[in-house]
């Protein structure tokens, strides 16, 4: 494991499952366990799986000016986010280019939690907080588990009153197995799922309780790397793996929907608007004629010319399909466009394919009842 500066209290549970705890975002995470990753993928798509996603960074933003700095630093109109609601947002630099994404959780009138990955979100908020009446606290004691899959709600409904009524992108303060938790109707799977936040002292009880009580329903611990399989199917980007070092616009990434309708005045707003129609690439899907996953970095060719690059690939044993996310020239990001994938371990025909591959109407993740 690389030199990590953050510590997951669940590390002992991951080691017992065969993980060497590889570094992500400064924390040792369970990249793999001692079983086939396809079992994890099948569990989340057909039953439910539990993942430790504590490597995400949690920031508490509180104080009278918390609203103002989030309104400027993110693309969402935070005045529309009430306590108990959350929203997926992006952050831009002065060139209007993407620098991070996050989920904004409003926990009170002047209180927010911002959860982000490996981008510069923390630094961006600290920069905006200078000279303002606001506090930004990095909370590494708060651990984050993700219970994802079609049976997740059935399991939680046995233990958490009202969970079936929690709408998509909302959260609630409650208890689980006697421990105080915050449960959020969010996740990174494309399935109906929940993120469960608990303090370090309580996390073992919650993790162990879910796995022990959920075993009869087929709920199993799942490794971090299965997220790559899920995100390819569900069009979920992972900074910086799908991004260019030079920066990308929201138009190129397909994230322009994160700008609230009519919102202006956020950082990089004018530059973002000016970049519309000037896309150099487009994030798009690739369906490969192969019985294995294509690899990140594989070239995409059309008429013998490179027109794109694979950013992440996966092969699903459930569907028998080899799918990938890719950075494609806009002219080739068209459903059915013939391509060829070439790389060190790959040489096969393919077509450009619309995304998401799985549940294109996104009905599963937002289902109620």
CSV table of C-alpha atoms in Angstrom, one decimal:
chain,number,residue,atom,x,y,z
A,1,UNK,CA,0.0,0.0,0.0
A,2,UNK,CA,1.2,3.5,-0.8
A,3,UNK,CA,1.9,6.0,2.0
A,4,UNK,CA,-1.6,6.8,3.2
A,5,UNK,CA,-2.3,9.7,5.6
A,6,UNK,CA,-6.0,8.7,6.3
A,7,UNK,CA,-7.1,5.7,8.3
A,8,UNK,CA,-10.2,3.5,7.8
A,9,UNK,CA,-11.4,1.8,10.9
A,10,UNK,CA,-12.9,-0.9,8.7
A,11,UNK,CA,-9.4,-1.9,7.5
A,12,UNK,CA,-9.3,-5.0,9.7
A,13,UNK,CA,-12.6,-6.2,8.1
A,14,UNK,CA,-11.1,-5.7,4.6
A,15,UNK,CA,-7.9,-7.5,5.5
A,16,UNK,CA,-9.9,-10.5,6.7
A,17,UNK,CA,-11.6,-10.6,3.3
A,18,UNK,CA,-8.2,-10.7,1.5
A,19,UNK,CA,-7.6,-7.1,0.7
A,20,UNK,CA,-4.2,-5.5,0.8
A,21,UNK,CA,-5.7,-2.0,1.2
A,22,UNK,CA,-4.5,-0.1,-1.8
A,23,UNK,CA,-4.3,3.7,-1.6
A,24,UNK,CA,-7.1,5.9,-3.0
A,25,UNK,CA,-7.5,9.5,-2.0
A,26,UNK,CA,-5.0,9.1,0.9
A,27,UNK,CA,-6.8,6.1,2.5
A,28,UNK,CA,-6.3,2.4,2.2
A,29,UNK,CA,-9.3,1.0,0.4
A,30,UNK,CA,-10.3,-2.6,-0.5
A,31,UNK,CA,-9.5,-2.6,-4.2
A,32,UNK,CA,-10.1,-6.4,-4.3
A,33,UNK,CA,-11.2,-9.2,-2.0
A,34,UNK,CA,-10.2,-12.9,-2.2
A,35,UNK,CA,-13.2,-13.8,-4.5
A,36,UNK,CA,-14.2,-13.1,-8.1
A,37,UNK,CA,-15.2,-9.5,-8.6
A,38,UNK,CA,-18.0,-10.7,-10.9
A,39,UNK,CA,-19.7,-12.1,-7.8
A,40,UNK,CA,-19.8,-8.5,-6.4
A,41,UNK,CA,-21.2,-7.1,-9.6
A,42,UNK,CA,-23.9,-9.7,-9.7
A,43,UNK,CA,-24.8,-9.1,-6.1
A,44,UNK,CA,-25.3,-5.4,-6.6
A,45,UNK,CA,-27.2,-5.8,-9.9
A,46,UNK,CA,-29.5,-8.6,-8.6
A,47,UNK,CA,-29.6,-8.4,-4.8
A,48,UNK,CA,-27.5,-5.9,-2.8
A,49,UNK,CA,-23.8,-5.3,-1.9
A,50,UNK,CA,-22.1,-3.3,0.9
A,51,UNK,CA,-19.0,-1.2,0.1
A,52,UNK,CA,-16.8,0.9,2.3
A,53,UNK,CA,-16.5,4.3,0.5
A,54,UNK,CA,-14.9,6.1,3.4
A,55,UNK,CA,-12.1,7.3,1.1
A,56,UNK,CA,-14.5,10.0,0.0
A,57,UNK,CA,-13.7,13.3,1.7
A,58,UNK,CA,-16.3,14.8,4.0
A,59,UNK,CA,-16.4,18.5,4.8
A,60,UNK,CA,-18.7,20.3,7.2
A,61,UNK,CA,-19.4,23.8,6.0
A,62,UNK,CA,-21.2,25.9,8.6
A,63,UNK,CA,-21.8,29.5,9.5
A,64,UNK,CA,-23.8,32.5,8.2
A,65,UNK,CA,-21.8,32.7,4.9
A,66,UNK,CA,-21.9,28.9,4.1
A,67,UNK,CA,-24.7,29.5,1.7
A,68,UNK,CA,-22.8,32.3,-0.1
A,69,UNK,CA,-19.6,30.4,-0.7
A,70,UNK,CA,-21.4,27.2,-1.9
A,71,UNK,CA,-23.5,29.4,-4.2
A,72,UNK,CA,-20.4,30.8,-5.8
A,73,UNK,CA,-18.1,27.7,-5.8
A,74,UNK,CA,-20.6,25.2,-7.2
A,75,UNK,CA,-22.9,25.1,-10.2
A,76,UNK,CA,-26.1,24.4,-8.2
A,77,UNK,CA,-28.6,26.9,-7.0
A,78,UNK,CA,-28.2,26.0,-3.3
A,79,UNK,CA,-31.2,28.2,-2.3
A,80,UNK,CA,-33.3,25.4,-3.6
A,81,UNK,CA,-31.7,22.8,-1.4
A,82,UNK,CA,-33.6,22.6,1.9
A,83,UNK,CA,-32.5,20.6,5.1
A,84,UNK,CA,-32.9,16.9,4.4
A,85,UNK,CA,-32.2,17.4,0.6
A,86,UNK,CA,-29.0,16.9,-1.3
A,87,UNK,CA,-27.8,17.6,-4.8
A,88,UNK,CA,-25.0,16.5,-7.2
A,89,UNK,CA,-22.9,19.5,-8.2
A,90,UNK,CA,-19.7,20.4,-10.0
A,91,UNK,CA,-17.0,23.0,-9.4
A,92,UNK,CA,-15.2,24.9,-12.2
A,93,UNK,CA,-12.1,26.9,-12.4
A,94,UNK,CA,-11.7,30.4,-13.8
A,95,UNK,CA,-11.5,28.9,-17.4
A,96,UNK,CA,-14.9,27.3,-16.9
A,97,UNK,CA,-13.3,23.8,-16.8
A,98,UNK,CA,-14.3,21.0,-14.4
A,99,UNK,CA,-12.1,20.6,-11.3
A,100,UNK,CA,-14.3,18.4,-9.0
A,101,UNK,CA,-17.8,17.1,-8.4
A,102,UNK,CA,-19.5,16.6,-5.1
A,103,UNK,CA,-22.7,16.0,-3.3
A,104,UNK,CA,-24.1,18.9,-1.3
A,105,UNK,CA,-26.1,17.8,1.8
A,106,UNK,CA,-28.0,20.5,3.6
A,107,UNK,CA,-28.2,19.6,7.3
A,108,UNK,CA,-29.5,22.8,8.8
A,109,UNK,CA,-30.2,26.5,8.0
A,110,UNK,CA,-26.5,27.4,8.1
A,111,UNK,CA,-25.1,23.9,7.9
A,112,UNK,CA,-23.9,21.7,5.1
A,113,UNK,CA,-21.9,18.6,4.4
A,114,UNK,CA,-19.9,18.4,1.2
A,115,UNK,CA,-18.7,15.0,0.1
A,116,UNK,CA,-16.2,14.8,-2.8
A,117,UNK,CA,-13.5,12.6,-4.2
A,118,UNK,CA,-10.0,13.2,-5.4
A,119,UNK,CA,-10.4,16.6,-7.0
A,120,UNK,CA,-9.6,20.0,-5.5
A,121,UNK,CA,-13.0,20.6,-3.9
A,122,UNK,CA,-11.7,21.1,-0.4
A,123,UNK,CA,-9.1,23.7,-1.6
A,124,UNK,CA,-11.7,25.5,-3.8
A,125,UNK,CA,-14.0,25.9,-0.8
A,126,UNK,CA,-11.1,27.0,1.5
A,127,UNK,CA,-10.2,29.7,-1.0
A,128,UNK,CA,-13.7,31.1,-1.1
A,129,UNK,CA,-14.0,31.0,2.7
A,130,UNK,CA,-11.1,33.5,3.2
A,131,UNK,CA,-12.4,36.5,5.1
A,132,UNK,CA,-16.0,35.1,5.5
A,133,UNK,CA,-18.0,34.0,8.5
A,134,UNK,CA,-17.8,30.3,7.8
A,135,UNK,CA,-16.1,27.2,9.1
A,136,UNK,CA,-14.9,24.3,7.0
A,137,UNK,CA,-14.0,21.2,9.0
A,138,UNK,CA,-12.5,18.1,7.3
A,139,UNK,CA,-14.1,15.1,9.1
A,140,UNK,CA,-12.2,11.8,8.8
A,141,UNK,CA,-13.9,10.2,11.7
A,142,UNK,CA,-17.2,10.1,9.8
A,143,UNK,CA,-17.2,6.8,7.8
A,144,UNK,CA,-19.3,6.1,4.8
A,145,UNK,CA,-20.8,2.8,3.7
A,146,UNK,CA,-22.7,2.2,0.5
A,147,UNK,CA,-25.5,-0.3,0.4
A,148,UNK,CA,-26.6,-0.7,-3.2
A,149,UNK,CA,-28.9,-3.0,-5.1
A,150,UNK,CA,-32.6,-3.8,-5.6
A,151,UNK,CA,-32.9,-5.5,-2.2
A,152,UNK,CA,-31.2,-2.6,-0.3
A,153,UNK,CA,-34.5,-0.9,0.6
A,154,UNK,CA,-36.2,-4.2,1.6
A,155,UNK,CA,-33.4,-4.9,4.1
A,156,UNK,CA,-33.3,-1.4,5.5
A,157,UNK,CA,-37.1,-1.3,5.8
A,158,UNK,CA,-36.8,-4.0,8.5
A,159,UNK,CA,-34.7,-1.7,10.6
A,160,UNK,CA,-35.4,2.0,9.7
A,161,UNK,CA,-39.0,3.3,9.8
A,162,UNK,CA,-39.8,5.5,6.9
A,163,UNK,CA,-36.9,4.5,4.6
A,164,UNK,CA,-39.2,3.5,1.8
A,165,UNK,CA,-40.6,7.1,1.7
A,166,UNK,CA,-37.1,8.7,1.5
A,167,UNK,CA,-37.0,10.3,-2.0
A,168,UNK,CA,-33.9,10.1,-4.3
A,169,UNK,CA,-31.3,12.6,-3.2
A,170,UNK,CA,-32.7,13.1,0.3
A,171,UNK,CA,-31.3,12.1,3.6
A,172,UNK,CA,-32.4,11.4,7.1
A,173,UNK,CA,-31.0,11.3,10.7
A,174,UNK,CA,-31.9,8.0,12.3
A,175,UNK,CA,-30.5,5.0,14.1
A,176,UNK,CA,-29.4,1.6,12.8
A,177,UNK,CA,-28.7,-1.3,15.2
A,178,UNK,CA,-28.7,1.2,18.0
A,179,UNK,CA,-26.1,3.5,16.4
A,180,UNK,CA,-26.7,7.1,15.3
A,181,UNK,CA,-26.4,7.3,11.5
A,182,UNK,CA,-27.3,9.6,8.6
A,183,UNK,CA,-28.8,7.6,5.6
A,184,UNK,CA,-28.7,9.2,2.2
A,185,UNK,CA,-30.7,8.0,-0.8
A,186,UNK,CA,-27.6,8.3,-3.1
A,187,UNK,CA,-24.9,6.0,-4.4
A,188,UNK,CA,-22.5,5.2,-7.3
A,189,UNK,CA,-24.1,2.2,-8.9
A,190,UNK,CA,-27.1,3.1,-11.0
A,191,UNK,CA,-29.2,1.0,-8.7
A,192,UNK,CA,-31.6,2.0,-5.9
A,193,UNK,CA,-29.1,2.4,-3.0
A,194,UNK,CA,-28.2,4.2,0.2
A,195,UNK,CA,-25.1,5.7,1.8
A,196,UNK,CA,-24.9,5.2,5.5
A,197,UNK,CA,-22.7,7.7,7.5
A,198,UNK,CA,-21.6,6.8,11.0
A,199,UNK,CA,-18.8,7.9,13.4
A,200,UNK,CA,-15.7,5.7,13.7
A,201,UNK,CA,-16.7,4.3,17.1
A,202,UNK,CA,-19.9,2.9,15.7
A,203,UNK,CA,-18.9,1.8,12.2
A,204,UNK,CA,-18.0,-1.8,13.1
A,205,UNK,CA,-21.4,-2.4,14.6
A,206,UNK,CA,-23.2,-1.0,11.6
A,207,UNK,CA,-21.0,-2.9,9.0
A,208,UNK,CA,-21.1,-6.2,10.9
A,209,UNK,CA,-24.8,-5.8,11.5
A,210,UNK,CA,-25.7,-5.3,7.9
A,211,UNK,CA,-23.7,-8.3,6.7
A,212,UNK,CA,-24.9,-10.6,9.5
A,213,UNK,CA,-28.5,-9.7,9.2
A,214,UNK,CA,-28.5,-9.3,5.4
A,215,UNK,CA,-26.7,-12.6,4.6
A,216,UNK,CA,-30.0,-14.5,4.2
A,217,UNK,CA,-31.0,-12.0,1.5
A,218,UNK,CA,-27.8,-12.4,-0.3
A,219,UNK,CA,-26.2,-9.1,0.8
A,220,UNK,CA,-22.4,-9.5,0.7
A,221,UNK,CA,-19.3,-7.2,1.1
A,222,UNK,CA,-18.1,-5.8,-2.2
A,223,UNK,CA,-14.7,-4.5,-3.2
A,224,UNK,CA,-14.1,-0.9,-4.3
A,225,UNK,CA,-13.0,-1.9,-7.8
A,226,UNK,CA,-16.5,-3.2,-8.6
A,227,UNK,CA,-17.5,0.5,-8.9
A,228,UNK,CA,-15.6,0.6,-12.2
A,229,UNK,CA,-18.0,-2.1,-13.6
A,230,UNK,CA,-21.0,-0.3,-12.3
A,231,UNK,CA,-20.0,3.1,-13.5
A,232,UNK,CA,-19.3,2.0,-17.0
A,233,UNK,CA,-22.8,0.5,-17.3
A,234,UNK,CA,-24.4,3.5,-15.6
A,235,UNK,CA,-22.4,6.5,-17.0
A,236,UNK,CA,-20.8,7.6,-13.8
A,237,UNK,CA,-17.6,9.5,-14.2
A,238,UNK,CA,-14.6,9.1,-11.9
A,239,UNK,CA,-12.2,12.0,-11.7
A,240,UNK,CA,-9.4,12.0,-12.9
A,241,UNK,CA,-9.7,8.8,-14.9
A,242,UNK,CA,-12.1,10.0,-17.5
A,243,UNK,CA,-10.6,13.5,-17.7
A,244,UNK,CA,-7.9,15.3,-19.6
A,245,UNK,CA,-5.0,17.0,-17.7
A,246,UNK,CA,-5.7,20.1,-19.7
A,247,UNK,CA,-9.2,20.2,-18.4
A,248,UNK,CA,-12.6,19.5,-19.8
A,249,UNK,CA,-15.8,21.5,-20.1
A,250,UNK,CA,-19.1,20.3,-18.7
A,251,UNK,CA,-20.4,20.2,-22.2
A,252,UNK,CA,-17.7,17.6,-23.1
A,253,UNK,CA,-18.3,15.5,-20.0
A,254,UNK,CA,-22.0,15.6,-20.4
A,255,UNK,CA,-22.3,17.2,-17.0
A,256,UNK,CA,-23.9,20.5,-18.1
A,257,UNK,CA,-27.1,19.4,-16.4
A,258,UNK,CA,-25.4,20.2,-13.1
A,259,UNK,CA,-25.8,23.9,-13.8
A,260,UNK,CA,-29.1,24.9,-12.2
A,261,UNK,CA,-31.5,26.5,-14.7
A,262,UNK,CA,-31.0,30.2,-14.8
A,263,UNK,CA,-28.1,30.3,-12.5
A,264,UNK,CA,-25.3,32.8,-13.2
A,265,UNK,CA,-22.5,34.3,-11.2
A,266,UNK,CA,-20.8,31.1,-10.1
A,267,UNK,CA,-17.1,30.7,-10.6
A,268,UNK,CA,-16.3,30.2,-14.3
A,269,UNK,CA,-19.9,30.8,-15.4
A,270,UNK,CA,-19.3,33.1,-18.3
A,271,UNK,CA,-16.4,30.9,-19.5
A,272,UNK,CA,-18.7,27.8,-19.2
A,273,UNK,CA,-21.3,29.4,-21.3
A,274,UNK,CA,-18.8,30.4,-24.0
A,275,UNK,CA,-17.5,26.8,-24.3
A,276,UNK,CA,-20.9,25.5,-25.5
A,277,UNK,CA,-20.6,24.2,-29.0
A,278,UNK,CA,-16.7,24.1,-28.9
A,279,UNK,CA,-16.5,20.5,-27.7
A,280,UNK,CA,-13.2,18.8,-28.6
A,281,UNK,CA,-14.4,15.4,-27.3
A,282,UNK,CA,-17.5,13.8,-26.0
A,283,UNK,CA,-17.8,11.2,-23.3
A,284,UNK,CA,-19.6,8.3,-25.0
A,285,UNK,CA,-20.1,4.6,-24.8
A,286,UNK,CA,-18.4,1.8,-26.7
A,287,UNK,CA,-19.8,-1.7,-27.2
A,288,UNK,CA,-17.0,-4.0,-28.2
A,289,UNK,CA,-17.2,-7.3,-30.0
A,290,UNK,CA,-15.2,-9.1,-27.4
A,291,UNK,CA,-15.6,-11.6,-24.6
A,292,UNK,CA,-13.3,-9.6,-22.2
A,293,UNK,CA,-13.0,-6.0,-21.0
A,294,UNK,CA,-11.2,-3.5,-23.2
A,295,UNK,CA,-8.6,-1.5,-21.3
A,296,UNK,CA,-8.2,2.1,-20.3
A,297,UNK,CA,-5.9,3.7,-22.8
A,298,UNK,CA,-6.9,1.5,-25.7
A,299,UNK,CA,-7.2,3.5,-28.9
A,300,UNK,CA,-10.4,3.8,-30.9
A,301,UNK,CA,-10.0,3.9,-34.7
A,302,UNK,CA,-12.3,4.8,-37.5
A,303,UNK,CA,-11.1,4.2,-41.1
A,304,UNK,CA,-7.6,3.6,-39.7
A,305,UNK,CA,-7.5,6.9,-37.9
A,306,UNK,CA,-7.5,7.4,-34.1
A,307,UNK,CA,-10.7,9.1,-33.1
A,308,UNK,CA,-10.8,8.4,-29.4
A,309,UNK,CA,-9.5,6.6,-26.3
A,310,UNK,CA,-11.1,4.2,-23.8
A,311,UNK,CA,-11.2,5.5,-20.3
A,312,UNK,CA,-12.7,2.5,-18.5
A,313,UNK,CA,-13.9,-0.9,-19.7
A,314,UNK,CA,-15.8,-3.9,-18.3
A,315,UNK,CA,-17.2,-7.2,-19.3
A,316,UNK,CA,-20.5,-8.2,-17.8
A,317,UNK,CA,-21.1,-11.9,-17.2
A,318,UNK,CA,-24.8,-11.0,-16.6
A,319,UNK,CA,-25.4,-9.6,-20.1
A,320,UNK,CA,-22.4,-11.1,-22.0
A,321,UNK,CA,-21.4,-7.6,-23.2
A,322,UNK,CA,-18.1,-5.8,-23.3
A,323,UNK,CA,-18.8,-2.1,-22.6
A,324,UNK,CA,-16.6,0.9,-22.1
A,325,UNK,CA,-16.6,4.7,-21.5
A,326,UNK,CA,-14.5,6.6,-23.9
A,327,UNK,CA,-13.4,10.1,-25.0
A,328,UNK,CA,-14.5,10.3,-28.6
A,329,UNK,CA,-14.4,13.0,-31.3
A,330,UNK,CA,-17.9,14.5,-31.4
A,331,UNK,CA,-18.4,13.4,-35.0
A,332,UNK,CA,-18.0,9.8,-34.0
A,333,UNK,CA,-20.0,9.9,-30.9
A,334,UNK,CA,-23.1,8.6,-32.7
A,335,UNK,CA,-25.0,5.5,-32.0
A,336,UNK,CA,-23.9,2.6,-34.2
A,337,UNK,CA,-20.8,4.3,-35.6
A,338,UNK,CA,-18.3,1.6,-36.5
A,339,UNK,CA,-15.0,1.6,-34.6
A,340,UNK,CA,-12.0,-0.6,-33.9
A,341,UNK,CA,-10.4,-1.0,-30.5
A,342,UNK,CA,-6.7,-1.5,-30.5
A,343,UNK,CA,-4.3,-1.8,-27.6
A,344,UNK,CA,-1.6,-3.9,-26.1
A,345,UNK,CA,-4.1,-6.7,-25.3
A,346,UNK,CA,-7.0,-5.7,-27.5
A,347,UNK,CA,-7.9,-5.8,-31.2
A,348,UNK,CA,-11.6,-6.0,-32.0
A,349,UNK,CA,-14.5,-4.4,-33.8
A,350,UNK,CA,-16.8,-2.1,-31.8
A,351,UNK,CA,-19.5,0.4,-32.2
A,352,UNK,CA,-20.2,3.8,-30.5
A,353,UNK,CA,-23.1,3.4,-28.1
A,354,UNK,CA,-25.3,5.8,-26.2
A,355,UNK,CA,-25.0,5.8,-22.4
A,356,UNK,CA,-26.0,4.7,-19.9
A,357,UNK,CA,-26.0,1.1,-21.1
A,358,UNK,CA,-28.0,-0.1,-18.0
A,359,UNK,CA,-31.4,1.5,-17.2
A,360,UNK,CA,-31.1,4.4,-19.7
A,361,UNK,CA,-34.3,6.0,-18.2
A,362,UNK,CA,-32.7,5.9,-14.7
A,363,UNK,CA,-35.8,4.5,-13.3
A,364,UNK,CA,-34.2,2.1,-10.8
A,365,UNK,CA,-32.2,4.6,-8.8
A,366,UNK,CA,-35.2,7.0,-8.4
A,367,UNK,CA,-37.9,4.3,-7.8
A,368,UNK,CA,-40.3,4.9,-4.8
A,369,UNK,CA,-42.1,2.5,-2.5
